[in-house]
Amino acid sequence: MEESNDKIQPVMGKPKSGRVWKCSKKKFSSMCQVKPLKTSWTKKLQIRQERKNILLHDHELKEEKRLEKERKKQRRRQNIERKRENERKSEVVQVIRNSAKIKRMSKKQLRSVEKRDTNPKPT
């Protein structure tokens, strides 16, 4: 005969409720697993290293997001500047040499008048 330290568990029949998926419950005290009061030095070092790696990875992700945001901002600024330059290039201008004309203009016409530098800076 074969002897073992394990208890022979009785064969369980079908529960009266019909809930066959439910298993028999254990005592709460046997389910509770208590952590030891002190952890070993190697375990502490391992936990520290893991935490350090996680923080480093998190910092890298944040830095990457920040750089991506900065690139988008810069690209947007460039697009706005290019658009402004293109508008300036494409606008039709008429130089008013006689300043008396401005005095004769109505308010509605004066709203459309804008001052421009006739000699832009060379770049």
PDB file of C-alpha atoms in Angstrom:
ATOM      1  CA  MET A   1       0.000   0.000   0.000  1.00  0.00           C
ATOM      2  CA  GLU A   2       1.034   3.508  -0.740  1.00  0.00           C
ATOM      3  CA  GLU A   3       1.263   5.927   2.164  1.00  0.00           C
ATOM      4  CA  SER A   4       1.177   9.679   1.730  1.00  0.00           C
ATOM      5  CA  ASN A   5       1.041  12.723   3.961  1.00  0.00           C
ATOM      6  CA  ASP A   6      -1.840  14.200   1.989  1.00  0.00           C
ATOM      7  CA  LYS A   7      -5.330  13.675   3.317  1.00  0.00           C
ATOM      8  CA  ILE A   8      -7.653  11.805   1.056  1.00  0.00           C
ATOM      9  CA  GLN A   9     -10.320  14.261   0.024  1.00  0.00           C
ATOM     10  CA  PRO A  10     -13.834  12.908  -0.118  1.00  0.00           C
ATOM     11  CA  VAL A  11     -15.574  12.891  -3.470  1.00  0.00           C
ATOM     12  CA  MET A  12     -18.013  15.777  -3.574  1.00  0.00           C
ATOM     13  CA  GLY A  13     -21.353  15.223  -5.188  1.00  0.00           C
ATOM     14  CA  LYS A  14     -23.446  17.735  -7.079  1.00  0.00           C
ATOM     15  CA  PRO A  15     -24.469  20.655  -4.815  1.00  0.00           C
ATOM     16  CA  LYS A  16     -28.147  20.961  -3.957  1.00  0.00           C
ATOM     17  CA  SER A  17     -28.291  24.523  -5.296  1.00  0.00           C
ATOM     18  CA  GLY A  18     -27.207  23.299  -8.704  1.00  0.00           C
ATOM     19  CA  ARG A  19     -24.260  25.699  -8.829  1.00  0.00           C
ATOM     20  CA  VAL A  20     -21.591  23.288  -9.944  1.00  0.00           C
ATOM     21  CA  TRP A  21     -19.031  26.013 -10.661  1.00  0.00           C
ATOM     22  CA  LYS A  22     -18.802  26.992  -6.985  1.00  0.00           C
ATOM     23  CA  CYS A  23     -16.019  25.298  -5.043  1.00  0.00           C
ATOM     24  CA  SER A  24     -15.948  24.474  -1.372  1.00  0.00           C
ATOM     25  CA  LYS A  25     -14.723  27.328   0.788  1.00  0.00           C
ATOM     26  CA  LYS A  26     -11.666  27.224   3.012  1.00  0.00           C
ATOM     27  CA  LYS A  27     -11.250  28.835   6.386  1.00  0.00           C
ATOM     28  CA  PHE A  28     -10.222  32.491   6.246  1.00  0.00           C
ATOM     29  CA  SER A  29      -7.200  31.866   8.444  1.00  0.00           C
ATOM     30  CA  SER A  30      -5.795  29.427   5.903  1.00  0.00           C
ATOM     31  CA  MET A  31      -6.314  31.913   3.041  1.00  0.00           C
ATOM     32  CA  CYS A  32      -4.501  34.770   4.844  1.00  0.00           C
ATOM     33  CA  GLN A  33      -0.817  34.923   3.990  1.00  0.00           C
ATOM     34  CA  VAL A  34       1.181  37.097   6.359  1.00  0.00           C
ATOM     35  CA  LYS A  35       4.227  38.924   5.021  1.00  0.00           C
ATOM     36  CA  PRO A  36       7.418  38.497   7.018  1.00  0.00           C
ATOM     37  CA  LEU A  37       8.366  41.470   9.181  1.00  0.00           C
ATOM     38  CA  LYS A  38      11.816  41.857   7.637  1.00  0.00           C
ATOM     39  CA  THR A  39      12.833  41.423   4.010  1.00  0.00           C
ATOM     40  CA  SER A  40      16.243  40.190   2.976  1.00  0.00           C
ATOM     41  CA  TRP A  41      18.889  42.630   1.754  1.00  0.00           C
ATOM     42  CA  THR A  42      18.954  41.160  -1.749  1.00  0.00           C
ATOM     43  CA  LYS A  43      15.183  41.488  -1.993  1.00  0.00           C
ATOM     44  CA  LYS A  44      15.420  45.145  -0.886  1.00  0.00           C
ATOM     45  CA  LEU A  45      18.077  45.857  -3.500  1.00  0.00           C
ATOM     46  CA  GLN A  46      15.996  44.153  -6.176  1.00  0.00           C
ATOM     47  CA  ILE A  47      12.890  46.202  -5.251  1.00  0.00           C
ATOM     48  CA  ARG A  48      14.968  49.405  -5.273  1.00  0.00           C
ATOM     49  CA  GLN A  49      16.393  48.597  -8.693  1.00  0.00           C
ATOM     50  CA  GLU A  50      12.935  47.831 -10.097  1.00  0.00           C
ATOM     51  CA  ARG A  51      11.571  51.104  -8.741  1.00  0.00           C
ATOM     52  CA  LYS A  52      14.547  52.992 -10.177  1.00  0.00           C
ATOM     53  CA  ASN A  53      14.018  51.389 -13.595  1.00  0.00           C
ATOM     54  CA  ILE A  54      10.307  52.252 -13.550  1.00  0.00           C
ATOM     55  CA  LEU A  55      11.011  55.878 -12.608  1.00  0.00           C
ATOM     56  CA  LEU A  56      13.670  56.134 -15.310  1.00  0.00           C
ATOM     57  CA  HIS A  57      11.315  54.736 -17.934  1.00  0.00           C
ATOM     58  CA  ASP A  58       8.552  57.094 -16.779  1.00  0.00           C
ATOM     59  CA  HIS A  59      10.943  60.060 -17.010  1.00  0.00           C
ATOM     60  CA  GLU A  60      11.953  59.046 -20.550  1.00  0.00           C
ATOM     61  CA  LEU A  61       8.315  58.811 -21.642  1.00  0.00           C
ATOM     62  CA  LYS A  62       7.516  62.237 -20.192  1.00  0.00           C
ATOM     63  CA  GLU A  63      10.580  63.764 -21.860  1.00  0.00           C
ATOM     64  CA  GLU A  64       9.578  62.214 -25.181  1.00  0.00           C
ATOM     65  CA  LYS A  65       6.055  63.645 -24.886  1.00  0.00           C
ATOM     66  CA  ARG A  66       7.451  67.072 -23.987  1.00  0.00           C
ATOM     67  CA  LEU A  67       9.792  67.065 -26.995  1.00  0.00           C
ATOM     68  CA  GLU A  68       6.975  65.980 -29.314  1.00  0.00           C
ATOM     69  CA  LYS A  69       4.778  68.795 -27.985  1.00  0.00           C
ATOM     70  CA  GLU A  70       7.612  71.292 -28.498  1.00  0.00           C
ATOM     71  CA  ARG A  71       8.135  70.099 -32.080  1.00  0.00           C
ATOM     72  CA  LYS A  72       4.426  70.524 -32.827  1.00  0.00           C
ATOM     73  CA  LYS A  73       4.458  74.051 -31.360  1.00  0.00           C
ATOM     74  CA  GLN A  74       7.512  74.975 -33.426  1.00  0.00           C
ATOM     75  CA  ARG A  75       5.951  73.551 -36.608  1.00  0.00           C
ATOM     76  CA  ARG A  76       2.736  75.484 -35.937  1.00  0.00           C
ATOM     77  CA  ARG A  77       4.691  78.736 -35.445  1.00  0.00           C
ATOM     78  CA  GLN A  78       6.554  78.164 -38.714  1.00  0.00           C
ATOM     79  CA  ASN A  79       3.306  77.480 -40.573  1.00  0.00           C
ATOM     80  CA  ILE A  80       1.710  80.673 -39.205  1.00  0.00           C
ATOM     81  CA  GLU A  81       4.792  82.704 -40.140  1.00  0.00           C
ATOM     82  CA  ARG A  82       4.899  81.210 -43.654  1.00  0.00           C
ATOM     83  CA  LYS A  83       1.179  81.914 -44.103  1.00  0.00           C
ATOM     84  CA  ARG A  84       1.678  85.537 -43.016  1.00  0.00           C
ATOM     85  CA  GLU A  85       4.571  85.987 -45.441  1.00  0.00           C
ATOM     86  CA  ASN A  86       2.584  84.475 -48.297  1.00  0.00           C
ATOM     87  CA  GLU A  87      -0.354  86.803 -47.566  1.00  0.00           C
ATOM     88  CA  ARG A  88       2.004  89.783 -47.643  1.00  0.00           C
ATOM     89  CA  LYS A  89       3.495  88.640 -50.952  1.00  0.00           C
ATOM     90  CA  SER A  90       0.139  88.079 -52.607  1.00  0.00           C
ATOM     91  CA  GLU A  91      -1.610  91.266 -51.512  1.00  0.00           C
ATOM     92  CA  VAL A  92      -2.241  94.004 -54.030  1.00  0.00           C
ATOM     93  CA  VAL A  93      -0.863  97.355 -52.923  1.00  0.00           C
ATOM     94  CA  GLN A  94      -1.410 100.872 -54.112  1.00  0.00           C
ATOM     95  CA  VAL A  95       0.935 103.591 -52.944  1.00  0.00           C
ATOM     96  CA  ILE A  96      -0.763 106.840 -51.888  1.00  0.00           C
ATOM     97  CA  ARG A  97       1.647 109.655 -52.710  1.00  0.00           C
ATOM     98  CA  ASN A  98      -0.831 112.462 -52.187  1.00  0.00           C
ATOM     99  CA  SER A  99      -1.636 112.641 -48.452  1.00  0.00           C
ATOM    100  CA  ALA A 100      -4.621 114.885 -49.156  1.00  0.00           C
ATOM    101  CA  LYS A 101      -6.425 111.841 -50.550  1.00  0.00           C
ATOM    102  CA  ILE A 102      -6.428 110.263 -47.095  1.00  0.00           C
ATOM    103  CA  LYS A 103      -8.197 113.299 -45.660  1.00  0.00           C
ATOM    104  CA  ARG A 104     -10.896 113.063 -48.327  1.00  0.00           C
ATOM    105  CA  MET A 105     -11.543 109.353 -47.718  1.00  0.00           C
ATOM    106  CA  SER A 106     -14.634 108.149 -45.907  1.00  0.00           C
ATOM    107  CA  LYS A 107     -14.385 106.133 -42.682  1.00  0.00           C
ATOM    108  CA  LYS A 108     -15.202 102.935 -44.532  1.00  0.00           C
ATOM    109  CA  GLN A 109     -12.330 103.467 -46.968  1.00  0.00           C
ATOM    110  CA  LEU A 110      -9.932 104.419 -44.167  1.00  0.00           C
ATOM    111  CA  ARG A 111     -10.533 101.036 -42.496  1.00  0.00           C
ATOM    112  CA  SER A 112      -9.033  99.238 -45.483  1.00  0.00           C
ATOM    113  CA  VAL A 113      -5.936 101.467 -45.549  1.00  0.00           C
ATOM    114  CA  GLU A 114      -2.879  99.948 -43.863  1.00  0.00           C
ATOM    115  CA  LYS A 115       0.612 101.289 -43.436  1.00  0.00           C
ATOM    116  CA  ARG A 116       3.433  99.189 -44.834  1.00  0.00           C
ATOM    117  CA  ASP A 117       7.178  99.568 -44.854  1.00  0.00           C
ATOM    118  CA  THR A 118       8.087 100.247 -48.471  1.00  0.00           C
ATOM    119  CA  ASN A 119      11.694  99.109 -47.984  1.00  0.00           C
ATOM    120  CA  PRO A 120      11.620  95.811 -46.079  1.00  0.00           C
ATOM    121  CA  LYS A 121      14.829  94.622 -44.396  1.00  0.00           C
ATOM    122  CA  PRO A 122      17.011  92.412 -46.572  1.00  0.00           C
ATOM    123  CA  THR A 123      17.413  88.916 -45.145  1.00  0.00           C
TER     124      THR A 123
END
